XYZ file of C-alpha atoms in Angstrom:
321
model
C 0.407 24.751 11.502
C 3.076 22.268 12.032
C 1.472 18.971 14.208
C 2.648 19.086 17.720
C 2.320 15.102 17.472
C 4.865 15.214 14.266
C 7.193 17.292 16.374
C 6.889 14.754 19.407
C 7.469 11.952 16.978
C 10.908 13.160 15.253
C 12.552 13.924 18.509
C 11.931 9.958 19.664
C 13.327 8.803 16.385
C 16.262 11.718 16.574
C 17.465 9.802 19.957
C 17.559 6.281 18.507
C 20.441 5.137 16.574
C 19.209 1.972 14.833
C 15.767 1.882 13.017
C 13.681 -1.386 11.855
C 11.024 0.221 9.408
C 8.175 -1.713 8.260
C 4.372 -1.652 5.957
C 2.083 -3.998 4.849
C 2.119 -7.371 3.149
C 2.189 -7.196 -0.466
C 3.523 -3.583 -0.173
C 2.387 -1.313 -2.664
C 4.289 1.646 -3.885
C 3.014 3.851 -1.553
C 4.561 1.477 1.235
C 7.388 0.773 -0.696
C 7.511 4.994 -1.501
C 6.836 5.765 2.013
C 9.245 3.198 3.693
C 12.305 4.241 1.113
C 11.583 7.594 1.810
C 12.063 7.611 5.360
C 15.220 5.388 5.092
C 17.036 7.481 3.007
C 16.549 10.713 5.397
C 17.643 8.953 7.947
C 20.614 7.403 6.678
C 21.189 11.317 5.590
C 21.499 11.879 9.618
C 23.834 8.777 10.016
C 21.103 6.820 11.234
C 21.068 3.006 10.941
C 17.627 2.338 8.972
C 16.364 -0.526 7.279
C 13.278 -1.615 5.070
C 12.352 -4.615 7.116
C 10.291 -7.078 3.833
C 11.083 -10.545 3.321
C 8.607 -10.840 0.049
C 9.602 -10.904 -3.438
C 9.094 -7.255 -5.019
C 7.739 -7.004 -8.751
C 9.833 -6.063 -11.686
C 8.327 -3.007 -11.799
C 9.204 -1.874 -8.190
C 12.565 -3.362 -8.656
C 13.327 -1.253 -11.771
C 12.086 2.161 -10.027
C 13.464 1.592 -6.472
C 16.265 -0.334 -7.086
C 17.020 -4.622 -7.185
C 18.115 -4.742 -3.117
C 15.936 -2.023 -1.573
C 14.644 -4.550 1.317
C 16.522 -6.334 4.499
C 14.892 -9.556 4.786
C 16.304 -10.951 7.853
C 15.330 -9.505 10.439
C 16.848 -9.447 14.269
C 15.101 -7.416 16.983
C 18.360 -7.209 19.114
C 19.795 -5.062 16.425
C 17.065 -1.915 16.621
C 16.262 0.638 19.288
C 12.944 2.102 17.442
C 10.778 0.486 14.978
C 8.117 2.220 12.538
C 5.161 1.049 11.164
C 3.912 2.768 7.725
C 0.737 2.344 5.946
C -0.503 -0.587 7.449
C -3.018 -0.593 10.519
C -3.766 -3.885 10.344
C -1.642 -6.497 12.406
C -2.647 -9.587 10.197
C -0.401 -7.673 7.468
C 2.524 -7.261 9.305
C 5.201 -9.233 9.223
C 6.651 -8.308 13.045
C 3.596 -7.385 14.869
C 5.393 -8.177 17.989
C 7.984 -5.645 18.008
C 4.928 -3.316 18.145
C 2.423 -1.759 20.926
C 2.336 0.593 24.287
C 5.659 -1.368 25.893
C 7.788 -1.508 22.859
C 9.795 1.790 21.955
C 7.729 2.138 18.391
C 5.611 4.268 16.203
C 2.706 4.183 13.937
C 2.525 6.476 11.105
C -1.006 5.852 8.379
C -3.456 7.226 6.417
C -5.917 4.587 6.970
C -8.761 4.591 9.751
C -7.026 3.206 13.076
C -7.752 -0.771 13.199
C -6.109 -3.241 15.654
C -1.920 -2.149 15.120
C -0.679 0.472 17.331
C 2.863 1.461 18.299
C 3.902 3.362 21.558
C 3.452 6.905 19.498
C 0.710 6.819 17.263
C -0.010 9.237 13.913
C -3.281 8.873 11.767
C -4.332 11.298 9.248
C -7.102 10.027 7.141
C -7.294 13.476 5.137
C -4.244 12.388 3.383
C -4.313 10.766 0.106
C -0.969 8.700 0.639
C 1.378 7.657 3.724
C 4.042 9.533 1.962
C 2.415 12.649 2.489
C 2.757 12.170 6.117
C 6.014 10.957 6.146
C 6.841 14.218 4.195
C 5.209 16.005 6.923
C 7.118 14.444 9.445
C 10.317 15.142 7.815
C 9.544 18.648 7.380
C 8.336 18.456 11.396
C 11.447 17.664 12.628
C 13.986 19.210 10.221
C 15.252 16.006 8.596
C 17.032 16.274 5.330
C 14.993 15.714 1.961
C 16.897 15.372 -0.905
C 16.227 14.450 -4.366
C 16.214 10.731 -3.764
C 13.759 11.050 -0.529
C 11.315 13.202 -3.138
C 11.177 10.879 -5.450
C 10.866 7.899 -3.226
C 7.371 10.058 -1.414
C 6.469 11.077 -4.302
C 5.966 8.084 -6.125
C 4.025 6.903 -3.286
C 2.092 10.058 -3.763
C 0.919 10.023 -7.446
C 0.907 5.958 -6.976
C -1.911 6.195 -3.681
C -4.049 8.956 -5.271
C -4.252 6.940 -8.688
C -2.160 10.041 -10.419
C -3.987 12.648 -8.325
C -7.525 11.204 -9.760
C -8.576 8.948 -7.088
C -11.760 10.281 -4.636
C -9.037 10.352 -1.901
C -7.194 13.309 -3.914
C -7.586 16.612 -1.828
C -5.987 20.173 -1.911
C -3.170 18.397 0.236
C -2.396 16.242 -2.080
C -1.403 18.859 -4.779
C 0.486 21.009 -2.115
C 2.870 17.836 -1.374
C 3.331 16.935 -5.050
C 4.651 20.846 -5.337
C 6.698 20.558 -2.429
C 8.222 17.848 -3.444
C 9.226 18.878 -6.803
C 10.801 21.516 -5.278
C 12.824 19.378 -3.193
C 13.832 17.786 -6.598
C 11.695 15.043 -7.425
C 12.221 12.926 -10.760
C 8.477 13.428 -11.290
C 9.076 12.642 -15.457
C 11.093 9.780 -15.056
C 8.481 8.048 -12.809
C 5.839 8.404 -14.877
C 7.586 7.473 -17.725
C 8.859 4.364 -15.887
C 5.288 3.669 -14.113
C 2.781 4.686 -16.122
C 4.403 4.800 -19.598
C 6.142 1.117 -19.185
C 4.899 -2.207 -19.176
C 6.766 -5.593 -19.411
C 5.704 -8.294 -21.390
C 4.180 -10.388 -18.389
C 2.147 -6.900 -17.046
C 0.718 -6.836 -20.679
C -0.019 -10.471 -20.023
C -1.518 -10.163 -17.003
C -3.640 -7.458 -18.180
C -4.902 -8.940 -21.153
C -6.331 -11.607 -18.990
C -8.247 -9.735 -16.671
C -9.708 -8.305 -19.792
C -9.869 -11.968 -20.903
C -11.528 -13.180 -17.271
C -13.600 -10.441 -15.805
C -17.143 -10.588 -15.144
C -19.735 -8.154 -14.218
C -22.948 -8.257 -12.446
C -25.368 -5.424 -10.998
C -22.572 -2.969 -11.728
C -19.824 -4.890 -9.964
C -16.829 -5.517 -12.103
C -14.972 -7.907 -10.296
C -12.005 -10.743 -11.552
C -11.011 -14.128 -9.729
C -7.012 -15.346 -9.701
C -6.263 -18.981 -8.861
C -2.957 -20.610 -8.115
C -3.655 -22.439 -11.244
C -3.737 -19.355 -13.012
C -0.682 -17.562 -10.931
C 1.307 -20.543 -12.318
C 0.399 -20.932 -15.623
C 0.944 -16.670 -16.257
C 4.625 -17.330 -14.228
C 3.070 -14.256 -11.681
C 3.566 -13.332 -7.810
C 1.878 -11.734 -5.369
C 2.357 -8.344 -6.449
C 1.317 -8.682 -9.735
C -1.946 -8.594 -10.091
C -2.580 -5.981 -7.525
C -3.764 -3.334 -9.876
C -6.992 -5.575 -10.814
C -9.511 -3.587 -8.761
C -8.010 -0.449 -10.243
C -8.320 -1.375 -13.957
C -12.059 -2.908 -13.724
C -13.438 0.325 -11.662
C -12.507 1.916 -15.001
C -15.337 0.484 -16.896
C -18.282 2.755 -17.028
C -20.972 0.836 -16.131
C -19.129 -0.879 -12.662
C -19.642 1.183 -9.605
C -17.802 -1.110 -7.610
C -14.973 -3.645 -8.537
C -13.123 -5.945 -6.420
C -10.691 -9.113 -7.558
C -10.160 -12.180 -5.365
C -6.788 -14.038 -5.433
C -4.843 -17.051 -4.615
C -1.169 -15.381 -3.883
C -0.690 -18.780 -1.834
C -2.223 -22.061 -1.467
C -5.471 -21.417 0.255
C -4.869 -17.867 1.125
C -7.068 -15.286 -0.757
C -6.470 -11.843 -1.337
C -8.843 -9.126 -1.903
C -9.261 -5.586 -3.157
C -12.144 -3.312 -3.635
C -12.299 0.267 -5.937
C -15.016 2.000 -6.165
C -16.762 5.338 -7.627
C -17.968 8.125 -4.966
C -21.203 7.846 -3.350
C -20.067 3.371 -3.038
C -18.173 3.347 0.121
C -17.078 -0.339 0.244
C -14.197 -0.348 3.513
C -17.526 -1.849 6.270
C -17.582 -4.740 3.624
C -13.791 -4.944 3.292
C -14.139 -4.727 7.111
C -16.025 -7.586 7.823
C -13.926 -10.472 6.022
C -10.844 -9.030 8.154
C -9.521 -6.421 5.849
C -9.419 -2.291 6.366
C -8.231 0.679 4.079
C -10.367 4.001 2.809
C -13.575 4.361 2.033
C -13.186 3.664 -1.675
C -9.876 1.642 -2.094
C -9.279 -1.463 0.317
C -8.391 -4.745 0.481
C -7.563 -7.560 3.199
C -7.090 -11.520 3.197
C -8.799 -14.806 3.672
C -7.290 -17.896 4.828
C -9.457 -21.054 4.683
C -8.412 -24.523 3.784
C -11.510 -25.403 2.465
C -12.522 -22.290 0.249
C -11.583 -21.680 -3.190
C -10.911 -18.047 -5.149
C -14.185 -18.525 -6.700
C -16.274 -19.463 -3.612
C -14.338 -16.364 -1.631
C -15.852 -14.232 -4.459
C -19.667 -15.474 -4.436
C -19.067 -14.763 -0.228
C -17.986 -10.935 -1.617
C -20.262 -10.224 -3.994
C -23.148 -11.253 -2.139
C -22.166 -9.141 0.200
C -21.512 -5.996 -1.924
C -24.995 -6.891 -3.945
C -26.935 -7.038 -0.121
C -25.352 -3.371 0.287
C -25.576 -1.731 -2.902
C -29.489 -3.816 -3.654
């Protein structure tokens, strides 16, 4: 049964004209997937929409999505309705003003609810990905999908549920991946381009978390420093597969990586198998996401990658004994 919220929510954004669109910091594909995916529909409808993100995107993103994907100026004068996707956290977004009760904007996530909220408000934390509800929502209110929307939300998709192996994978998440094949989807040509490809710096990168990780108690975990950011020529997006790639090992239950994407400012991200739910720890240094996959950031002048991870894993070893 369709969602009587959905249906609320695509007749406010059928009556504006001019739409600011926004995620998280650091956006992953599933932001990127999600955001892209929503643009495109409504551009379909002769809407004004734009991917507001002022950040450098990796070479991977760039080659799947395109080089110029992202406005990065933004001007609040110019919009009449601005969406929030995948990110319910206001430290991680960039315009957290243009959002709330008395601002004409919506929240769409997957997450459990934290501190952003937009005038009309959509959570669903049975779904694997944010582009599953932004497929819902299209469907909801009759907006056009076409073969460049499906493979936009469904590379978000496959990217979120770790190729439909991650704990957050459900019935749901198979039922969107069909649908939106059948809307056209270039499902072979992103896999071949995600998880078939890798660039001579990703192989570098990888080799050194290989090279750098450390476990303990059956925590796999991996510190970054701007020392090291510099020296492998790498930017904030590119090591954000760490905690993905140590949970791999057989004997970690839980991984997490700390690092320095900018001076002093420390980003983390936790995996972890079932039965390890890690979000109350991610919680607690300021962070959110699901039970098994989250992440957040630090800022402290006098801390330093490795000193944020002894505060971490003393945390996840006082949890996990």
């Amino acid at each position: 049964m369709t969602n009587k919220t959905l249906k609320k929510i695509s007749k406010v954004i059928k009556k504006a004209s001019s739409i600011a669109i926004f995620s998280h910091t650091d956006p992953d594909f599933d932001a990127i997937g999600s955001a892209l995916g929503l643009k495109y529909s409504l551009e379909l409808c002769g809407k004004r929409a734009d991917f507001i993100s002022s950040e450098k995107q990796t070479e991977k993103a760039e080659k799947i999505f395109g080089n110029d994907f992202c406005t990065k100026k933004f001007d609040r004068e110019s919009y009449d309705l601005f969406i929030s996707l995948d990110n319910p956290a206001r430290s991680r977004c960039e315009h957290e003003e243009v959002f709330g009760e008395n601002t004409n904007s919506i929240l769409l996530d997957h997450h459990k609810s934290l501190d952003l909220q937009g005038k009309y408000n959509y959570t669903n934390t049975n779904k694997s990905s944010c582009a599953e509800i932004v497929l819902d929502l299209l469907e909801a209110g009759h907006f056009p999908i076409d073969k460049r929307v499906a493979s936009c939300l469904y590379a978000g998709l496959s990217t979120d549920s770790g190729a439909f192996i991650n704990t957050n994978t459900n019935a749901d998440s198979f039922l969107a991946a069909y649908k939106l094949l059948k809307y056209g989807a270039n499902s072979i040509k992103f896999n071949e381009e995600h998880y078939r490809s890798m660039t001579e710096k990703e192989l570098n990168i990888r080799q050194f978390i290989y090279n750098h990780f450390k476990i303990e108690k059956n925590i796999a975990f991996c510190i970054v420093s701007q020392e090291d950011m510099k020296n492998l020529k790498a930017n904030k997006r590119d090591f954000s597969q760490i905690s993905s790639e140590l949970i791999k090992f057989d004997k970690a239950n839980v991984s997490f990586s700390v690092v320095e994407k900018e001076p002093k400012a420390f980003y983390f991200s936790f995996r972890a198998k079932e039965g390890f739910p890690v979000r109350d720890i991610a919680e607690k240094f300021g962070g959110g996401g699901h039970l098994y996959a989250c992440a957040g950031k630090i800022v402290d002048q006098k801390a330093t990658a490795t000193s944020v991870a002894k505060l971490i894993l003393k945390e996840v070893k006082h949890k996990f004994n």
